[in-house]
Structure formats: C-alpha cells, structure tokens
Coordinates of C-alpha atoms and ligand atoms in Angstrom, one line a residue:
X1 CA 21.6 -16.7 9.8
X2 CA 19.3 -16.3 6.5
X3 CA 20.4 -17.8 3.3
X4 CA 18.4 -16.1 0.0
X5 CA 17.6 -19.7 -1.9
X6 CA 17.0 -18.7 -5.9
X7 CA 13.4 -19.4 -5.3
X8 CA 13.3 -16.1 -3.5
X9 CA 12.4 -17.8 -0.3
X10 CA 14.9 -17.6 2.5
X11 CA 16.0 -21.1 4.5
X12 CA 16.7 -20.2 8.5
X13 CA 18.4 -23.3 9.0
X14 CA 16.3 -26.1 8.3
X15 CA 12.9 -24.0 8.7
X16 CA 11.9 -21.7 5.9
X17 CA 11.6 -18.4 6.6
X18 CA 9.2 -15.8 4.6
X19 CA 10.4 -12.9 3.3
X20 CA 9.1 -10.0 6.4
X21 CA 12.3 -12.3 8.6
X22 CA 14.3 -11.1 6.2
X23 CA 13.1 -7.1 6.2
X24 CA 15.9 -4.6 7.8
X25 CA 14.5 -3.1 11.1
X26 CA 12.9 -0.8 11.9
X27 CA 10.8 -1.9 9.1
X28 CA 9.0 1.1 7.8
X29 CA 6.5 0.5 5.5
X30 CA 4.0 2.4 3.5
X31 CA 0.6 1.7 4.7
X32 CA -2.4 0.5 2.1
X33 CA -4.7 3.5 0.9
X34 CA -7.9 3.1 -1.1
X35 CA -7.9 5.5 -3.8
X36 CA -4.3 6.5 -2.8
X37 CA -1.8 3.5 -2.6
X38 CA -2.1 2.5 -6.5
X39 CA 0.9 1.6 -8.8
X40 CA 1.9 4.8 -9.5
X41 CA 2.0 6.3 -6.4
X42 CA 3.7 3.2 -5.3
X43 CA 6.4 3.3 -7.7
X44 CA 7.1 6.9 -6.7
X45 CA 6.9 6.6 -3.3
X46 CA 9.4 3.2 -3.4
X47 CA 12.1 5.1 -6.0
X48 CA 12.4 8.5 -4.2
X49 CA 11.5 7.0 -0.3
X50 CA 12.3 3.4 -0.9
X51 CA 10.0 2.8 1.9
X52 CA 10.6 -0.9 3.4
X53 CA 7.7 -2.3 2.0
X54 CA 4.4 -1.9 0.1
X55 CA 0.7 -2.6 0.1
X56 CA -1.5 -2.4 -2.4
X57 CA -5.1 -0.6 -1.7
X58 CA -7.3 -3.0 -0.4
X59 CA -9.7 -5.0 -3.1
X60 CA -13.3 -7.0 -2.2
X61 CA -12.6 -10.7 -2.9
X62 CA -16.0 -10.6 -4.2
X63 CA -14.8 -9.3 -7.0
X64 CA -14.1 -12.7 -8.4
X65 CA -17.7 -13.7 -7.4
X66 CA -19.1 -11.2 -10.0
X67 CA -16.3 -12.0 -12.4
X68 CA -14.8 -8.0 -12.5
X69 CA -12.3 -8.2 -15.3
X70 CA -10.3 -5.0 -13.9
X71 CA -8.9 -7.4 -11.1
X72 CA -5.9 -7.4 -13.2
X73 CA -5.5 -3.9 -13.9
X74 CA -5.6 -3.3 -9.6
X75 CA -3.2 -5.4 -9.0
X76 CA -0.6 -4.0 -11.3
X77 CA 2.7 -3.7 -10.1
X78 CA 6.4 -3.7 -11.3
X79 CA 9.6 -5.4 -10.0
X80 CA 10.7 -2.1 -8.1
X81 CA 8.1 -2.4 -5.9
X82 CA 9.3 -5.6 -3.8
X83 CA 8.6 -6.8 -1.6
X84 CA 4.6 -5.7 -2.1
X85 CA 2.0 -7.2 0.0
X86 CA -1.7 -7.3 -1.8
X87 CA -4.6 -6.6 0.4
X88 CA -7.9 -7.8 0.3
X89 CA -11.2 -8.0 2.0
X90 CA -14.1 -9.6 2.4
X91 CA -16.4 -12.2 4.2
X92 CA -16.1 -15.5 2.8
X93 CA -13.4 -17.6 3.0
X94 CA -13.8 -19.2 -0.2
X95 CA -13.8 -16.5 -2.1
X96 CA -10.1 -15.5 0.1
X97 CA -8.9 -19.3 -0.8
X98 CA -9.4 -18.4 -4.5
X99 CA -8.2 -15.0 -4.4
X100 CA -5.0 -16.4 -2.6
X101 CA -4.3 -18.2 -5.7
X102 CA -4.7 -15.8 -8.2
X103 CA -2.3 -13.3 -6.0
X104 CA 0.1 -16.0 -5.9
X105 CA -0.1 -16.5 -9.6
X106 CA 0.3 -12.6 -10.0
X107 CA 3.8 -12.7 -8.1
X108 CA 3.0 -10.9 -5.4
X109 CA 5.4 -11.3 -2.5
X110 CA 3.0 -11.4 0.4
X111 CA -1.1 -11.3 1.0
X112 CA -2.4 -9.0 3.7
X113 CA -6.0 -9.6 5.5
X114 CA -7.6 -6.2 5.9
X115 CA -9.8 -6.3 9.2
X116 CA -9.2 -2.3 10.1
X117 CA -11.8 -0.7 7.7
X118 CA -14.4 1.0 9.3
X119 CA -16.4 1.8 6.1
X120 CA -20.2 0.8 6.7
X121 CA -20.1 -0.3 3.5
X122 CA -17.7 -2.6 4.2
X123 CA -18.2 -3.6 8.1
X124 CA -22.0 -3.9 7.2
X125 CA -21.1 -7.2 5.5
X126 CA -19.5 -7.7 8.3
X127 CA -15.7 -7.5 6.5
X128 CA -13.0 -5.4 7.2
X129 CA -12.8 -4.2 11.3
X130 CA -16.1 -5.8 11.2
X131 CA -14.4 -9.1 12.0
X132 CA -13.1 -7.7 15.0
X133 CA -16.8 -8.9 16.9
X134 CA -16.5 -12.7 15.0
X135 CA -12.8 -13.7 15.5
X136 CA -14.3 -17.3 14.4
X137 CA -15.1 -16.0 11.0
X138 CA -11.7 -14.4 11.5
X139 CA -9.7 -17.3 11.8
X140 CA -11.1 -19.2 8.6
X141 CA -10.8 -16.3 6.5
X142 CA -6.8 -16.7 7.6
X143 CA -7.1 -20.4 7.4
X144 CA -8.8 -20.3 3.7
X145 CA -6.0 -17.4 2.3
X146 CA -3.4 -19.9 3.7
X147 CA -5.0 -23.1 2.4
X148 CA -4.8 -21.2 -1.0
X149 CA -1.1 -20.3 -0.7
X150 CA -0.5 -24.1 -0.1
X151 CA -3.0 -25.2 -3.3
X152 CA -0.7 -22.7 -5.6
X153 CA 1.9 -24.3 -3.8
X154 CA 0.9 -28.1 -4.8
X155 CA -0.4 -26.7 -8.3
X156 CA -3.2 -25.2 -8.1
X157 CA -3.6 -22.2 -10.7
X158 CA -6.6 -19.7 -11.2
X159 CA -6.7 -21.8 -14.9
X160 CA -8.2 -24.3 -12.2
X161 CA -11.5 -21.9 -11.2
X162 CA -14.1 -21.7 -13.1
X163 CA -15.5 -18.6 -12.0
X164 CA -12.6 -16.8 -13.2
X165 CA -13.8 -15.2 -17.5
X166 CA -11.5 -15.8 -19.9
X167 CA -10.0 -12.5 -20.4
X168 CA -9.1 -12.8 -16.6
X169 CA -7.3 -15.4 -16.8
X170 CA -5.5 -14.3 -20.2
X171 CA -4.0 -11.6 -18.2
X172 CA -3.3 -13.2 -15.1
X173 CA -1.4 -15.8 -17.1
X174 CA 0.2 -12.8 -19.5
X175 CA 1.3 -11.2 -16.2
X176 CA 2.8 -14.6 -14.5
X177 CA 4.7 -15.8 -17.9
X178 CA 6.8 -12.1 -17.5
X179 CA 7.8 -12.4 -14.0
X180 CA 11.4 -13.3 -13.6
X181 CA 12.1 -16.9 -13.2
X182 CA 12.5 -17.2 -9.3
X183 CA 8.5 -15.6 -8.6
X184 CA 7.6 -17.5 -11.3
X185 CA 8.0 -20.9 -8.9
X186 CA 5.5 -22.2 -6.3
X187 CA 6.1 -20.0 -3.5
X188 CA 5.0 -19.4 0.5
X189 CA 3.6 -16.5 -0.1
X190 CA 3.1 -15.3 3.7
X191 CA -0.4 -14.2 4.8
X192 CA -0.5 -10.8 7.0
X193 CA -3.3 -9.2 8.6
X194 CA -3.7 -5.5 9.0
X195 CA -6.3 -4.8 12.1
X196 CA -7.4 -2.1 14.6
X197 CA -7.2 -1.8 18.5
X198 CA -10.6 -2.8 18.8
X199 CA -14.1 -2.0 17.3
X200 CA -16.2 0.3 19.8
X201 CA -13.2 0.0 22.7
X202 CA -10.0 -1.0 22.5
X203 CA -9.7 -5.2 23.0
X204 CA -6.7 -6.2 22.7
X205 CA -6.1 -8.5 25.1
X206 CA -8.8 -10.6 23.5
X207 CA -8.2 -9.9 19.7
X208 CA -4.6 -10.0 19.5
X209 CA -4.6 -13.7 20.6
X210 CA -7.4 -15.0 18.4
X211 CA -5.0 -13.8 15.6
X212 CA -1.8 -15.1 16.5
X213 CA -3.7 -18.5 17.0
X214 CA -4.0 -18.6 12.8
X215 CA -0.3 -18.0 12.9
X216 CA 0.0 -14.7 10.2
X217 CA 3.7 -14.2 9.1
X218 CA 3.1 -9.9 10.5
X219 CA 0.1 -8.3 12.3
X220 CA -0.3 -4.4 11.6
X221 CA -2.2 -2.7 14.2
X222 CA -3.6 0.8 13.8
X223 CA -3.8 2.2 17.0
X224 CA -7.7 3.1 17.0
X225 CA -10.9 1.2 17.0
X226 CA -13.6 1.2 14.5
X227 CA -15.8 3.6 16.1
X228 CA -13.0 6.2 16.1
X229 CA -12.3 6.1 12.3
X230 CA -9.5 8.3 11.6
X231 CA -10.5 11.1 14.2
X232 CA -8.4 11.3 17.8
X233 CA -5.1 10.1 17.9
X234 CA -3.6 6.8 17.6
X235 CA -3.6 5.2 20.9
X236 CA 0.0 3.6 20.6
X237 CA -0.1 2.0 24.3
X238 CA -2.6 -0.5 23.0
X239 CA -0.4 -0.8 20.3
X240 CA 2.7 -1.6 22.5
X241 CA 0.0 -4.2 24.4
X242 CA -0.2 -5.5 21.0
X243 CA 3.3 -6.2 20.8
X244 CA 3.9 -7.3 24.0
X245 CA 1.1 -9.8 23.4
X246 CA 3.3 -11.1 20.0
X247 CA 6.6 -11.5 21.9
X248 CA 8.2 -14.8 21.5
X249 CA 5.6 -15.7 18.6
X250 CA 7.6 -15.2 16.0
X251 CA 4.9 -12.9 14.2
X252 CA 6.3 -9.5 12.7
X253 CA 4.2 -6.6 14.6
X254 CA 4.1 -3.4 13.0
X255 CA 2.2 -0.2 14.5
X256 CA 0.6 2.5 12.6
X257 CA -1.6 5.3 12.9
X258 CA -0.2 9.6 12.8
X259 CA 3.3 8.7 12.1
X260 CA 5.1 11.9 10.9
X261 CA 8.8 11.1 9.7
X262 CA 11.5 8.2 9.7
X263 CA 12.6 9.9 12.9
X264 CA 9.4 9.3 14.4
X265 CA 8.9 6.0 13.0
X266 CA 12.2 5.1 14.1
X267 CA 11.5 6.0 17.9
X268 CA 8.0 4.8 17.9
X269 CA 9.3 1.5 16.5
X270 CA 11.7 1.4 19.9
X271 CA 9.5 2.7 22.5
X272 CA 6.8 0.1 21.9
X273 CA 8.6 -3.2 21.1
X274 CA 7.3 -3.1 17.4
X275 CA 9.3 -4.8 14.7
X276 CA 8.2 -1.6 12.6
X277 CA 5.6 0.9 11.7
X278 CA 3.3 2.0 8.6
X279 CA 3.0 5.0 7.8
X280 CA 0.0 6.7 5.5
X281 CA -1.4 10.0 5.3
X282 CA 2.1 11.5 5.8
X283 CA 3.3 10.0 2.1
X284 CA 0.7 12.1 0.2
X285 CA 3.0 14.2 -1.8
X286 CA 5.7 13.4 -0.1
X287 CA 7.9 10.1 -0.2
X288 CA 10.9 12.0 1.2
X289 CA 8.9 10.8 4.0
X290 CA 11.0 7.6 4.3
X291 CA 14.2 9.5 4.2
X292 CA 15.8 10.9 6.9
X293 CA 16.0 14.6 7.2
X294 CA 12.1 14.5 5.0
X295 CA 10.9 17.2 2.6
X296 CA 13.5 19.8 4.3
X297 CA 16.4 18.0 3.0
X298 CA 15.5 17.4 -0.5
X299 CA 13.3 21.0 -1.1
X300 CA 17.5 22.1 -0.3
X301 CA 19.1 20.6 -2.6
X302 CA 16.3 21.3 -5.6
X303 CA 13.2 23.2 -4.4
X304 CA 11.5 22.3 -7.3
X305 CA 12.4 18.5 -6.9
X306 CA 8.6 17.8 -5.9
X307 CA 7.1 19.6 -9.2
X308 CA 9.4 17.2 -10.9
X309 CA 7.9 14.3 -9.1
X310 CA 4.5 15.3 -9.6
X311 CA 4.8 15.8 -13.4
X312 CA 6.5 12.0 -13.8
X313 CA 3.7 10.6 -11.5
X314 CA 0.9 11.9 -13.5
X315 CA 2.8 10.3 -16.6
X316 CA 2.9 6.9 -15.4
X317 CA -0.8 7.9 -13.8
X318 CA -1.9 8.2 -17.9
X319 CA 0.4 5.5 -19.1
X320 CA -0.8 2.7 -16.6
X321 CA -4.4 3.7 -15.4
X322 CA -6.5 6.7 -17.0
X323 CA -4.8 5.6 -20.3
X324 CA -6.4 8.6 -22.0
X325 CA -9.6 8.8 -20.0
X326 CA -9.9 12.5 -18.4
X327 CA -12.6 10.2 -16.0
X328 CA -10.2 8.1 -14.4
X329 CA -7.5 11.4 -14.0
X330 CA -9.4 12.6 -11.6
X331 CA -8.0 10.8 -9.0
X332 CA -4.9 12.3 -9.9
X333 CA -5.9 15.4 -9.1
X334 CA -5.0 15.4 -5.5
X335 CA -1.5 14.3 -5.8
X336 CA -0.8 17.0 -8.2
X337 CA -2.3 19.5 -5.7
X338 CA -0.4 18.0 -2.8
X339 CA 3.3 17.8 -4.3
X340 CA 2.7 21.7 -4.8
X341 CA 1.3 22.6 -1.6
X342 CA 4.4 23.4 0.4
X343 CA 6.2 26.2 -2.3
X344 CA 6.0 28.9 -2.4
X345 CA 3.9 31.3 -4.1
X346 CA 2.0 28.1 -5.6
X347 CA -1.6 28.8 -5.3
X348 CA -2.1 29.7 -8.5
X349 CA -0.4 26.5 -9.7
X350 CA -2.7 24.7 -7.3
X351 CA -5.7 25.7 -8.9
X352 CA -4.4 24.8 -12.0
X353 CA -3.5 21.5 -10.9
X354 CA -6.8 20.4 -9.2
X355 CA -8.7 20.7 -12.5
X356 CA -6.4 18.9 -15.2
X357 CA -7.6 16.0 -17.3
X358 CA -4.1 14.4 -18.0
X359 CA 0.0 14.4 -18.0
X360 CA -0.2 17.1 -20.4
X361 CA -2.5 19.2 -19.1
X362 CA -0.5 18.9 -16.2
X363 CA 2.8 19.7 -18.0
X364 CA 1.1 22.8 -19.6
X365 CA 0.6 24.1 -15.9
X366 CA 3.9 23.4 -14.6
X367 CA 5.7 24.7 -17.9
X368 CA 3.1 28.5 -17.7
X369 CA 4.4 28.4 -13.9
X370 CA 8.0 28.3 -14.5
X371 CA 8.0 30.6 -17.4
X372 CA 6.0 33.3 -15.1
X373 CA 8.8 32.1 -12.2
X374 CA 11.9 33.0 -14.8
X375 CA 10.0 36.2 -15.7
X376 CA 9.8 37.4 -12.2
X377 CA 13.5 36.4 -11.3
X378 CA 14.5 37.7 -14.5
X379 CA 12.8 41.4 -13.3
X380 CA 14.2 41.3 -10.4
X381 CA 17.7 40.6 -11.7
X382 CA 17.3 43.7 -14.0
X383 CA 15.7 45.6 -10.9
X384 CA 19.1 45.2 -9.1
X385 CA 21.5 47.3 -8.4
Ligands
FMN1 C1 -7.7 7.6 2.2 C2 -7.4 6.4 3.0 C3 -7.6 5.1 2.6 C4 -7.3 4.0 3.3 N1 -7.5 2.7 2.8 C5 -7.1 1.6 3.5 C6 -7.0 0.3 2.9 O1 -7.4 0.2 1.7 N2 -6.6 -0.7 3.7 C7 -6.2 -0.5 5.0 O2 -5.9 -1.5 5.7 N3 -6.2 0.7 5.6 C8 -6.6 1.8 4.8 N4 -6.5 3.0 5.4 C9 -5.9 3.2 6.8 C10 -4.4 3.4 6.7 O3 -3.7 2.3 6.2 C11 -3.8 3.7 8.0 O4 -4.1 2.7 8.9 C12 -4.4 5.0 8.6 O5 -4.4 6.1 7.6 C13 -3.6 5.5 9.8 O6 -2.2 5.7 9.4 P1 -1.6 7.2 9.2 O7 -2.0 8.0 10.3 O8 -0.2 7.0 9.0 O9 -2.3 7.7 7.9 C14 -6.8 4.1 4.7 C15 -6.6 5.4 5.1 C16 -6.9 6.5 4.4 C17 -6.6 7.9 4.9

C-alpha cells in the first residue's frame, strides 16, 4: 500500500516510490506538443479534461549552453497542472545533468527524455529518435538526467552553474521560493523517456532493453519509427511487444500514437498490457477528450461551451505568453480556429479567428457572432407561427 509522505514522495513500504506508482490506471495522459502543449493549453486541457498527467513541449538542453533567458518563461506552469513531466532533448549529457537540476529547482514533478522526434533538425545532431541508432549515448544521457536529480537531491542548485546569466537564475529562484512547501524539498524527481518503435524499422526487441537497463521510472512508446513521422498508423503490436518486454520491471509503459477518445484509450490500454496511453493530436480543441462520452456530451449540455473555452484560453494565452505582442499570438491562432470548427454555421467565425492579434480581438469576434446568432433566432422566433 502507498503512503503520501508531506514531501510529496510516496513510501511503498520501506522503498520509495515516485509519483507515476501512484497514478490511477489506465493512466491517460496528454502527450508533449511543440508549439501546442504550452501552459495555457495545459491548464485548459487539465481543468476541463483533467487528463492524468502532463508534458510540457519538449526544450533543447542546449539552451543553457547559449545562456537563453526565456528557459524560464517555457517552463511555466501552475499548481493545477500536477503531476507535469518537463521534456527535454538533446545530445550531451552534461548539458541533461544541468538541466536536471534546474527542472528540479523549478518544481517540476517528473523529467521526460525525448528520443521520438524525427525532426532533421533535431536527429541531425543526432538527439531526439536519433538516439535510437546509439543506445550508448542513450544510456548516459539517462544516467546524467539522473545523476542530476541526485545532485539537487544532496544540494546542488542551478545558483551552483556558472553558465546559468543572472536573470536566469533570478527567476528560477523567484519561481522555487513560491512553490508550496512540500516541492519546495529535495525531491526524486523520476526520469521518463518518451521513444519510437524504431528508427527506419521497428526494433524493439533491441531498443526496449537498452532502456530499461538505465532504469527510467515510465517509457512512452509511439507506435512508429522515425522514418514514418506522423504518416501510417500507429503500429500498436510493437507497442504491446514493448510492454511485454517491461513486464515484471517495474517501469510504467505507456502507448501512444492515433488515440481517439477515453473509450479508446481505455481499451487500447487493456488489449496491449500498457499501464496507459498518451494521447495528442486528438486534444487540439478539444480536452473533453479525457472525458468519457467526448465533445458529444458536453456540445449537449452547452453547445457553445467550446467558444467559451476558446475565449478564456486566448486570455491566459495574452496574460502568460504574447503579453501584448500580436507576434507571439500567432500561435494562438489555431486553437481559436479549432475550438470553433465543429458548430455549426461557424465559418465565418473561423475566418475571423485565424487572423486575430489578441484576447480581445478574439472577444470582438465571438461577441459580432453571437449578436448575428440572437438576430437570426430572434427572426425566426418572429417568423413563427
Ligand atoms: C505538432 C506536434 C508536436 C509534437 N511535439 C512533440 C514533442 O515536443 N515531444 C514529443 O515527445 N513528441 C512530440 N510530438 C509527438 C506526440 O507527442 C505524439 O507522439 C504523436 O502526435 C502521436 O500521438 P497522437 O496520434 O495521439 O497525436 C509532437 C506531435 C505533434 C503533432
């Protein structure tokens, strides 16, 4: 039985356990987006899909190599969003050892390993699903990302590198001094990796062992290779191999790749032996997605319910990132245009939508779109018999 010790950590006994032992099953999780999982999204998609768990989008550890002050800024979250897991990628395990300390220091609740991006700007360097073809390289980038773990552990703080500027460190140490006490202590922070079936064919057999060798706390496998990218479908046999592979390690396996709906999550979780699954590209616009019954249910009870949404998204979306720069809105745009796109009668609103600047621009188009909406039901009321 798991005892939750004030320190946030659970005891199993004598053995501590890490918070994904803890996680009710089928753990269904939202899967890390670049461009897409930010804070905003994740606090939406946690309040109204409460989604087991979170990612971050993934962020180069070579960041702290050039000394990018907006480390901070990427790696904002708030306390609804636990348990959230910060990924990163990279190449060199030094650069994951001090990254693994600053993450620490930032509260999160868990550190994820990304080797499933096919990006060539990314496996060029040979990160991401690149380290699929050197599992040696593999392994010490998990050894490093725990080593660091255990330095925050014994003390370590990113005060401690000197690579880190100044006004880094000011707001990693702003950040840490407002977490609540308990992830303000030392913690085992548990190190995950998040992978791919293989890189040209699927492997396996031979990658899945190389990584349970390093130990991680959970092992998400998307069921393609590299060379597929995000065309065909997810081959979830060599995700159940996967699994079957983990059994009796001890290490969380999740699956992931075209998962539609709790439903499907649920049985897909079941079929192949998984502790859980991620799910992606089936969130955008909609984090009823975690809920049983979906977008059907809730569109029932308040059609409009996803306008609603989209409008308090794009708030936060000014508050916490563009900040009054119509530059960074952009990336906005498509979750404004996505809420929308199941109503009907909403391509005007759409195309409204796709080219605002801010919240209130935004606002403007939703507030024209109801007034024209009351108009027409107002006609038709008259129009009645
Ligand atoms: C726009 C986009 C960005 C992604 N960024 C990341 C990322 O930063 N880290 C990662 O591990 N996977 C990333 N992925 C892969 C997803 O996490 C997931 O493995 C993939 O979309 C398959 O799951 P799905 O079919 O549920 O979307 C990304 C996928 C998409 C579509």
């Amino acid at each position: 039985m798991l005892h939750a010790r004030s320190d946030g950590e659970y005891s199993h006994g004598m053995a501590t356990s890490h918070f994904w032992h803890t996680l009710p099953r089928p753990i269904v999780g939202l899967a890390p987006m670049n461009g897409i999982t930010d804070h905003p999204f994740r606090y939406i998609q946690k309040k109204y899909g409460n989604p087991t768990l979170l990612y971050t989008e993934f962020t180069s550890v070579r960041r702290l190599e050039i000394g990018d002050r907006d480390i901070a800024r990427d790696f904002l979250f708030d306390e609804s969003q636990r348990p959230i897991v910060a990924q990163i990628f990279g190449h060199n395990p030094d650069l994951f050892r001090r990254m693994a300390i600053l993450l620490c220091q930032l509260g999160f609740d868990g550190i994820d390993i990304n080797m499933g991006c096919p990006s060539p700007s990314v496996v060029d360097h040979g990160a991401g699903a690149g380290l699929i073809r050197t599992p040696d390289l593999a392994q010490a980038i998990i050894k490093a990302t725990q080593q660091g773990v255990v330095a925050w552990q014994n003390g370590a703080t990113a005060h401690d590198d000197p690579g880190i500027p100044a006004d880094l460190l000011h707001q990693v140490e702003a950040r840490h001094a407002e977490l609540p006490p308990a992830y303000r202590q030392p913690r085992a922070i548990p190190v995950s990796v998040k992978t791919r079936i293989g890189y040209d064919s699927p492997c396996v057999d031979g990658w899945i062992p190389k990584l349970l060798e390093q130990n991680p706390a959970a092992i998400a496998i998307h069921g393609r290779t590299l060379d597929q990218g995000s065309t065909g479908r997810a081959d979830w046999d060599e995700i159940g191999c996967a699994a079957e592979l983990a059994r009796g390690s001890g290490v969380v396996m999740l699956g992931n790749g075209d998962v539609t709906s709790l439903d499907d999550a649920h049985r897909k979780a079941a079929t192949y032996g998984l502790d859980g699954v991620l799910i992606g590209r089936a969130s955008y616009g909609n984090p009823f997605v975690f809920r049983p019954g979906d977008r059907a249910a809730a569109l029932a009870q308040n059609p409009y319910c996803l306008l609603q949404i989209a409008l308090e998204h794009a708030r936060l979306f000014d508050a916490t990132i563009s900040q009054g720069n119509q530059q960074r809105f952009l990336r906005m745009r498509k979750h404004l245009s996505w809420y929308a796109r199941s109503l009907p009668g909403i391509t005007a609103l759409r195309r409204r939508l796709i080219v605002t600047n801010s919240a209130i621009e935004a606002e403007a188009a939703l507030a024209e779109y109801f007034a024209y909406r009351n108009r027409w039901a107002q006609q038709l009321n008259s129009a009645g018999p």
